[in-house]
Coordinates of C-alpha atoms and ligand atoms in Angstrom, one line a residue:
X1 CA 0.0 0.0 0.0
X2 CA 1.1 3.5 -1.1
X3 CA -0.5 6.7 -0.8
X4 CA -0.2 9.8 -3.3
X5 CA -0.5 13.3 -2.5
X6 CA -3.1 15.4 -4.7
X7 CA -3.3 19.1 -4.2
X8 CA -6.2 21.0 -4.3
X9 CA -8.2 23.6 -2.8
X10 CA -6.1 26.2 -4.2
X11 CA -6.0 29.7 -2.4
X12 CA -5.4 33.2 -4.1
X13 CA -2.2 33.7 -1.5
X14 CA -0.6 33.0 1.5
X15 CA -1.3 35.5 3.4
X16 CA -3.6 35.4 6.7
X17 CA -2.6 31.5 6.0
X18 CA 0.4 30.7 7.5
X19 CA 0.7 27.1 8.2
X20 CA -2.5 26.1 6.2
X21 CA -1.6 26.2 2.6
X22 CA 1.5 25.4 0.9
X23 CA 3.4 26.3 -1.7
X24 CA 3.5 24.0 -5.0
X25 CA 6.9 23.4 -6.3
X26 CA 8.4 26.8 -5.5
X27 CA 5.8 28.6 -8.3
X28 CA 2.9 30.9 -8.2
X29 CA 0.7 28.7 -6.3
X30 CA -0.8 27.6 -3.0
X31 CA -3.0 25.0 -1.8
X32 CA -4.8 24.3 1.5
X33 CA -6.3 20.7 0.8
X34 CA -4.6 17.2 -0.1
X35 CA -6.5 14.4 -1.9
X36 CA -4.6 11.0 -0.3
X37 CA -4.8 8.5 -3.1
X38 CA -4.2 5.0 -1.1
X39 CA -3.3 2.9 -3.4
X40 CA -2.6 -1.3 -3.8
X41 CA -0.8 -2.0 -6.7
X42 CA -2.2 0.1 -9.7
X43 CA -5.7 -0.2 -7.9
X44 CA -7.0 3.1 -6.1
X45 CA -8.0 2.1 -2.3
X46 CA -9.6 5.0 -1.0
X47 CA -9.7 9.0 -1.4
X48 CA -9.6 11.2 0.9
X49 CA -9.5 14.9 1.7
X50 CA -7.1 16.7 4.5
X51 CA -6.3 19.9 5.3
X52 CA -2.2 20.8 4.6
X53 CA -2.6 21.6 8.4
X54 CA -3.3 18.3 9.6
X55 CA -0.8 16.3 7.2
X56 CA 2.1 15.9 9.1
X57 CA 0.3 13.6 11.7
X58 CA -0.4 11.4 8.8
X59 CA 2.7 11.0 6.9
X60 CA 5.3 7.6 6.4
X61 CA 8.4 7.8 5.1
X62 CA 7.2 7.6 1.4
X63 CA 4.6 10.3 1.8
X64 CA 7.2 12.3 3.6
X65 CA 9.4 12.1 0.4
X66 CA 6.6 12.6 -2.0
X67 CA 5.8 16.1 0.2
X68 CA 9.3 17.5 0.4
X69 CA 9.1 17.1 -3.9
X70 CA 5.6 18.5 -4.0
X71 CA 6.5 21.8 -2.2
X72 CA 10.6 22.1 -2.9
X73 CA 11.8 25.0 -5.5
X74 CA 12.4 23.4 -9.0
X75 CA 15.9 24.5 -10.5
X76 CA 16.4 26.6 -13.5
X77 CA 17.1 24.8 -16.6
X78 CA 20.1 25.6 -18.3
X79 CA 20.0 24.9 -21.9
X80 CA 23.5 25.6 -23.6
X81 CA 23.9 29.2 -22.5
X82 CA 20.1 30.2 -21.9
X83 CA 18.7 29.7 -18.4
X84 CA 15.3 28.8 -17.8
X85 CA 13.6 30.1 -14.8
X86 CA 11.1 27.1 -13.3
X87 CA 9.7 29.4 -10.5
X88 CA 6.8 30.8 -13.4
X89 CA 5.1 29.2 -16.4
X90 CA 7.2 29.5 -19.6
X91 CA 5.9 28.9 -23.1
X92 CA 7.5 26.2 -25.7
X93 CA 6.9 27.1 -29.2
X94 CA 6.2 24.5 -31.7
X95 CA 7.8 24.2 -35.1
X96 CA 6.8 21.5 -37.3
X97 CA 10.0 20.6 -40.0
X98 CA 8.2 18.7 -41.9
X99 CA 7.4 19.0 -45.8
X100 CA 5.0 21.7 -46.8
X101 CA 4.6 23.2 -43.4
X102 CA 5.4 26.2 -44.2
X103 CA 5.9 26.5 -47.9
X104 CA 6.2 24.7 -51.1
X105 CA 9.6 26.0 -52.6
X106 CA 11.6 22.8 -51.6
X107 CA 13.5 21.2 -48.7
X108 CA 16.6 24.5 -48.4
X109 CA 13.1 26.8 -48.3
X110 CA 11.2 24.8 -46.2
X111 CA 13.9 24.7 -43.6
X112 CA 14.6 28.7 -44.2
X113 CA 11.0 29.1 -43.9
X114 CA 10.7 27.0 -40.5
X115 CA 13.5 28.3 -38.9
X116 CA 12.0 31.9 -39.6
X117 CA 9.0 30.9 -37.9
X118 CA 10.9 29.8 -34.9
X119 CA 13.0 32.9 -34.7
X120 CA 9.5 34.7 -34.5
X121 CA 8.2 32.4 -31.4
X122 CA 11.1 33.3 -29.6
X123 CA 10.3 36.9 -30.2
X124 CA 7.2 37.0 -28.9
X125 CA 8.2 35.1 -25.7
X126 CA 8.7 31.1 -26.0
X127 CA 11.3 30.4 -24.0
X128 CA 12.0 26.7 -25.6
X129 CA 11.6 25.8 -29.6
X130 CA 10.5 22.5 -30.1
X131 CA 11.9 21.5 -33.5
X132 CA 9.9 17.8 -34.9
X133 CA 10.6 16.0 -38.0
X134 CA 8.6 13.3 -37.5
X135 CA 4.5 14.0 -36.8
X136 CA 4.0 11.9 -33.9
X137 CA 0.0 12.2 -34.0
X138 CA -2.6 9.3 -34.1
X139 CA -2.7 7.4 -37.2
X140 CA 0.6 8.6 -38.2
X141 CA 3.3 6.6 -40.4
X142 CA 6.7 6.1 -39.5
X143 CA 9.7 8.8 -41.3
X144 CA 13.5 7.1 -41.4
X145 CA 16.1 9.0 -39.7
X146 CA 17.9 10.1 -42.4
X147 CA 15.1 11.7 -43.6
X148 CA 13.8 13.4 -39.9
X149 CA 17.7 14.2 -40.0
X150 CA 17.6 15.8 -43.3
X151 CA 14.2 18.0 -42.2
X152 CA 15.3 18.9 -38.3
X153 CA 19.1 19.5 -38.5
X154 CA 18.3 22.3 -40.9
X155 CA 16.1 24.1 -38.7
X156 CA 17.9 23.8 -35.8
X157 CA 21.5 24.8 -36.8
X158 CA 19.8 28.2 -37.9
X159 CA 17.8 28.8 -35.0
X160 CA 20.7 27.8 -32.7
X161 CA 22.7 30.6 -34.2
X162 CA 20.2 33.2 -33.6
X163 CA 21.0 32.3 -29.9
X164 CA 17.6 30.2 -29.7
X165 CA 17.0 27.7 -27.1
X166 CA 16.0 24.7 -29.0
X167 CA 14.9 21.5 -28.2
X168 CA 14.6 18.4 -30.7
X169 CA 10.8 16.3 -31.0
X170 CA 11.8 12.7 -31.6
X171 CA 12.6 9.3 -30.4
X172 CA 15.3 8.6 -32.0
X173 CA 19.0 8.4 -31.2
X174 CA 20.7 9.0 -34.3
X175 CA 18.0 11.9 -34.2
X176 CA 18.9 13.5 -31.3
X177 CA 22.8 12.8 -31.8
X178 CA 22.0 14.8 -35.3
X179 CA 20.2 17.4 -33.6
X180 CA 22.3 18.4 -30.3
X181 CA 25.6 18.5 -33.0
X182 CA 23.3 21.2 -34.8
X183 CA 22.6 22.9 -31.5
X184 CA 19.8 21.5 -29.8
X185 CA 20.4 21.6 -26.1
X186 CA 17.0 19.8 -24.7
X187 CA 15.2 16.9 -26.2
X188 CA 11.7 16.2 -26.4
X189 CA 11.0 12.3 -26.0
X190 CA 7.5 11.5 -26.6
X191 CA 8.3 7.5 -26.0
X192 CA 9.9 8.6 -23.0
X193 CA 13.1 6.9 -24.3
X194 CA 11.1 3.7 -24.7
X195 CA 11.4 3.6 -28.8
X196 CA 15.1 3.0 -29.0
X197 CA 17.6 1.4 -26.9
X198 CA 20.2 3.7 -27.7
X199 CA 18.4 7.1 -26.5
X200 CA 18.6 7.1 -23.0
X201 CA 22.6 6.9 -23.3
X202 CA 23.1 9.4 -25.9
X203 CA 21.1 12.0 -23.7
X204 CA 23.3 10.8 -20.5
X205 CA 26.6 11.4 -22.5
X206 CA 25.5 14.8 -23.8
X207 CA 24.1 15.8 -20.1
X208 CA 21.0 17.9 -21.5
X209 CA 17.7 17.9 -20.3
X210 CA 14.7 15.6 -21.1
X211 CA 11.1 15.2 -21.6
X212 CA 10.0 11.6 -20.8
X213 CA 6.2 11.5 -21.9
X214 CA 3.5 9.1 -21.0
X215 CA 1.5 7.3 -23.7
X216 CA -0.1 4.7 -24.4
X217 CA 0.4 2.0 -27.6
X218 CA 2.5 3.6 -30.9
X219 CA 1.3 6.6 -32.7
X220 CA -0.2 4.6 -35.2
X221 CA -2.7 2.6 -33.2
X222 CA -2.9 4.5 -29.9
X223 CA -6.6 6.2 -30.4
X224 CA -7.7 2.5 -31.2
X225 CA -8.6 1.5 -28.0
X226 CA -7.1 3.5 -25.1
X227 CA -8.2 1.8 -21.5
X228 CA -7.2 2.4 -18.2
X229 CA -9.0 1.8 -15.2
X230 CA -7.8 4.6 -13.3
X231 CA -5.8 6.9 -15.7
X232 CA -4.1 9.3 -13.0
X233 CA -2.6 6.9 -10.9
X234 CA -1.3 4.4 -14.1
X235 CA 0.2 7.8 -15.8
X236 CA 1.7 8.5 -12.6
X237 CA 3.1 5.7 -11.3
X238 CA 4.2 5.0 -15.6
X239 CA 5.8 8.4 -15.4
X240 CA 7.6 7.2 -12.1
X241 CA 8.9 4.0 -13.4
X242 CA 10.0 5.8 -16.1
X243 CA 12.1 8.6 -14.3
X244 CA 13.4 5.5 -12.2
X245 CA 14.6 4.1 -15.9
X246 CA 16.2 7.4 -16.9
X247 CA 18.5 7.8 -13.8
X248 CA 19.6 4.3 -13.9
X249 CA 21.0 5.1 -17.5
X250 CA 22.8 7.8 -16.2
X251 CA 20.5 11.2 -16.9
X252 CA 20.9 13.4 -13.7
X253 CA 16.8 13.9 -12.0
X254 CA 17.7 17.4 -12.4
X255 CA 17.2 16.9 -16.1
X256 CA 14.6 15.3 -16.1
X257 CA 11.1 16.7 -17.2
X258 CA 7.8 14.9 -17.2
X259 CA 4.8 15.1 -19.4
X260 CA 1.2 12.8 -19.0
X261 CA 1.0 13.0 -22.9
X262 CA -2.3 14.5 -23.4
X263 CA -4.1 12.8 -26.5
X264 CA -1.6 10.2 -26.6
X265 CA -3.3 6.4 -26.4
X266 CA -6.1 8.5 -24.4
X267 CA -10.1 9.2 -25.2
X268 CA -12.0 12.2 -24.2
X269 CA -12.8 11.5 -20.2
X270 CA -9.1 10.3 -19.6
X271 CA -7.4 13.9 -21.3
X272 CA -10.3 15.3 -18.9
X273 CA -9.1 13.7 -15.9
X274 CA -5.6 14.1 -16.5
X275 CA -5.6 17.3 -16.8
X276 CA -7.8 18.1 -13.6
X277 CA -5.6 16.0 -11.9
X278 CA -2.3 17.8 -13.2
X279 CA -1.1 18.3 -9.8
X280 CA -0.1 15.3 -8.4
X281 CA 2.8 15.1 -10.7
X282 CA 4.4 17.5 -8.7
X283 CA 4.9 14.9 -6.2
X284 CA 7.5 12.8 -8.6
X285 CA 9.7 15.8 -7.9
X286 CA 10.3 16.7 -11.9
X287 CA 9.1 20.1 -13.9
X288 CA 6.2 19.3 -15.8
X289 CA 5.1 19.7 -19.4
X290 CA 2.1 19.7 -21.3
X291 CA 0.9 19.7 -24.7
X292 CA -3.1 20.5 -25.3
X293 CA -2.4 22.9 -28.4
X294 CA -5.2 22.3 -31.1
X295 CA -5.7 19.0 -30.0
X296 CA -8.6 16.5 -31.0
X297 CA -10.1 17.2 -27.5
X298 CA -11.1 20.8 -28.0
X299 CA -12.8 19.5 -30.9
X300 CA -14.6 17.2 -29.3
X301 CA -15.5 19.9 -26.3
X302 CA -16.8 22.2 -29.3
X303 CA -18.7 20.9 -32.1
X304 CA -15.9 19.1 -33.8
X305 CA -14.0 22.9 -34.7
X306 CA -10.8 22.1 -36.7
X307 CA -7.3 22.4 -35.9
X308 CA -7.0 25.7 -37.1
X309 CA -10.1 27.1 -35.0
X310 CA -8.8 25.7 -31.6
X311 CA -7.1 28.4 -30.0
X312 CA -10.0 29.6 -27.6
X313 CA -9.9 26.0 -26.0
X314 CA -5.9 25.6 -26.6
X315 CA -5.6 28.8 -24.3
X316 CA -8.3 27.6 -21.7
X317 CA -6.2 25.0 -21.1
X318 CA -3.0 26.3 -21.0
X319 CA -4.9 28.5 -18.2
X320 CA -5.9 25.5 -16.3
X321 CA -2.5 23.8 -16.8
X322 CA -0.4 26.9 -14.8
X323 CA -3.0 27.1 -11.9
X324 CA -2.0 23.9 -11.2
X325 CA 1.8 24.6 -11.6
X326 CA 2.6 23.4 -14.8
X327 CA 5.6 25.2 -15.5
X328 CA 6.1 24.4 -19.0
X329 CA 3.5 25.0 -21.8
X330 CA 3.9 23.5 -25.4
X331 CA 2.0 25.4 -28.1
X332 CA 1.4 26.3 -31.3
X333 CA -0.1 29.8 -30.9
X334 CA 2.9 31.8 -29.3
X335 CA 2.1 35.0 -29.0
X336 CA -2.0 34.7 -27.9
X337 CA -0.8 32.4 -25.0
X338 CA 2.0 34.5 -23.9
X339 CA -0.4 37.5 -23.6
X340 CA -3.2 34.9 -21.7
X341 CA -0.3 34.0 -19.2
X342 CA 1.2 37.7 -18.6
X343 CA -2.5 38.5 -18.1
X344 CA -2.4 35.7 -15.3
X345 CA 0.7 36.4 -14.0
X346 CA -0.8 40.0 -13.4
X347 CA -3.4 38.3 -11.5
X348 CA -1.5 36.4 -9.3
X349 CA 1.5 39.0 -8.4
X350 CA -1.5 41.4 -7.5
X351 CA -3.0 38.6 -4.9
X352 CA 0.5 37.8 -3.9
X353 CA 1.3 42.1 -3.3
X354 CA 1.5 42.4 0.7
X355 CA -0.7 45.2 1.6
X356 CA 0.3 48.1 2.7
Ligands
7PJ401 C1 3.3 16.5 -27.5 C2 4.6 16.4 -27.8 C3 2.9 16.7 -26.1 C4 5.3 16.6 -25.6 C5 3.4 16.2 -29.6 C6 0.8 17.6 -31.4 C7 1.2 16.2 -31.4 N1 5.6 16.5 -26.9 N2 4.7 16.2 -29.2 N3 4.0 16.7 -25.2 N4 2.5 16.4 -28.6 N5 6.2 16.7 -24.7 O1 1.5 18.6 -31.1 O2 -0.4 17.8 -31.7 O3 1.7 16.7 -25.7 S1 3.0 16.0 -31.3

């Protein structure tokens, strides 16, 4: 028997509080409520609700550890010479290398073209470019590396110049070897190094950070049948195993970044409850990431609205993702969600202003 921590019952701030809430992850937020999740196994026991003031009386070792990583300050991350405050939500701007995403006047253009597109992100305030070659989305067919070479390295080399913080989308090795040598300094791991034997070593040797994220089945069958009988606890205890896997090949924790793959070998009701649940991931002790840009979900919340006419719900929740602490955001829309999130931020500096 284990128990998880869940935070809820979030508070605007601190103050008039002292003792009663805590603060999640050295960010912007505070809680006043835990959710214990007792769990046997994968199989949720019970639920329960308690105070932050009356936890103490109720922790074991374990729950002790999962606490101190709930409520202790995530270090910056330092991507070649760009460092990455943790302590507030950043944005991580997607670019998509691959043909006839942003033009039609061949591979040297498209790459130009992509790069450009990056460049302009990081202008209007990612913090992180995501640079894929491959498109890792249901139904998808697999691209050989030499090709998802040809289309990322590119990309990368010129946004690297520009003084971009880049970060490669694949699961790869030969990939990511490609990539960092272009400049990449982070990689983006969406089979949280379980597609090739070779990743998880290549990453340790080159000692930059990570994003191990959950899924469920390969891209190209995932959406078939997704089941889970309790999808919080499997991602999170997936995720755990996973971080477990990572720092026995060598990666430091410090580097290592966790995601519950939204949309990825999950239906409607599990991205729902997954992202309500968003908090708990805290307790593995690793900055977390999430991706809900444009995805099939918001369709499905809104009268089946294409990809292109998804940013209202892409921005709800990227909103819901940094109240619970989420401090990285991956999107497609930079600018709009940078502007949703300094409109937060105004909100919550105001609430956390001492009077005078
Ligand atoms: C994600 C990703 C995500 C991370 C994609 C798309 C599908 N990487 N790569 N998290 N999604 N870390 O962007 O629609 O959710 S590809």
């Amino acid at each position: 028997m284990r128990t998880l921590l869940r935070p809820t019952g979030f508070v605007d701030s601190p103050f008039g509080h002292d003792g009663k809430v805590a603060r999640l992850a050295g960010g912007l937020n505070w809680f006043a409520a835990v959710e214990l999740i007792r769990i046997d196994g994968h199989e949720r026991v019970s639920t329960e609700l308690v105070p932050v003031a009356d936890l103490e009386d109720r922790f074991d070792d374990d729950m002790a550890a999962h606490w101190r990583a709930l409520t202790s300050t995530r270090a910056p991350l330092q991507l070649g010479e760009r460092t990455i405050r943790l302590d507030q939500p950043q944005v991580m701007g997607i670019v998509n290398a691959t043909p006839d995403s942003f033009s039609d006047g061949g591979q040297f253009a498209d790459a130009i073209a992509a790069a450009e597109a990056g460049a302009a992100m990081a202008a209007e305030g990612a913090a992180i470019i995501d640079v894929g070659g491959e498109s890792t989305r249901p139904g998808a067919s697999l691209v050989w590396e030499g090709d998802e070479i040809e289309r990322v390295a590119p990309v990368i080399r010129q946004l690297a110049a520009s003084g971009t913080a880049v970060s490669v989308d694949t699961r790869k090795a030969d990939v990511m070897t490609a990539a960092l040598e272009a400049g990449a300094r982070m990689v983006n791991d969406v089979s949280a190094l379980t597609y090739d034997g070779r990743s998880a070593a290549t990453i340790a040797a080159a000692g930059v950070p990570v994003i191990l994220m959950h899924h469920q089945g390969p891209p190209e069958t995932m959406q078939q049948d997704p089941r889970y009988d309790d999808v919080l606890v499997e991602v999170y205890l997936w995720l755990e195993e996973r971080i477990g896997a990572a720092e026995e090949a060598g990666i430091a924790r410090e580097k290592i970044l966790i995601d519950p793959g939204f949309g990825f070998g999950k239906k409607l009701r599990h991205n729902l409850e997954l992202m309500n649940g968003l908090a708990m991931f805290h307790s593995l002790g690793c900055p977390l990431v999430i991706g809900t840009s444009r995805k099939s979900t918001i369709g499905a919340l809104s009268g089946e609205a294409p990809a292109d006419r998804r940013l209202g719900g892409s921005i709800a929740f990227a909103l819901k993702a940094v109240e619970q602490g989420v401090q990285v955001v991956r999107v497609h829309d930079v600018f709009e969600t940078v502007q949703a999130l300094r409109v937060w931020r105004g909100l919550r500096d105001q609430a956390l202003t001492p009077r005078p």
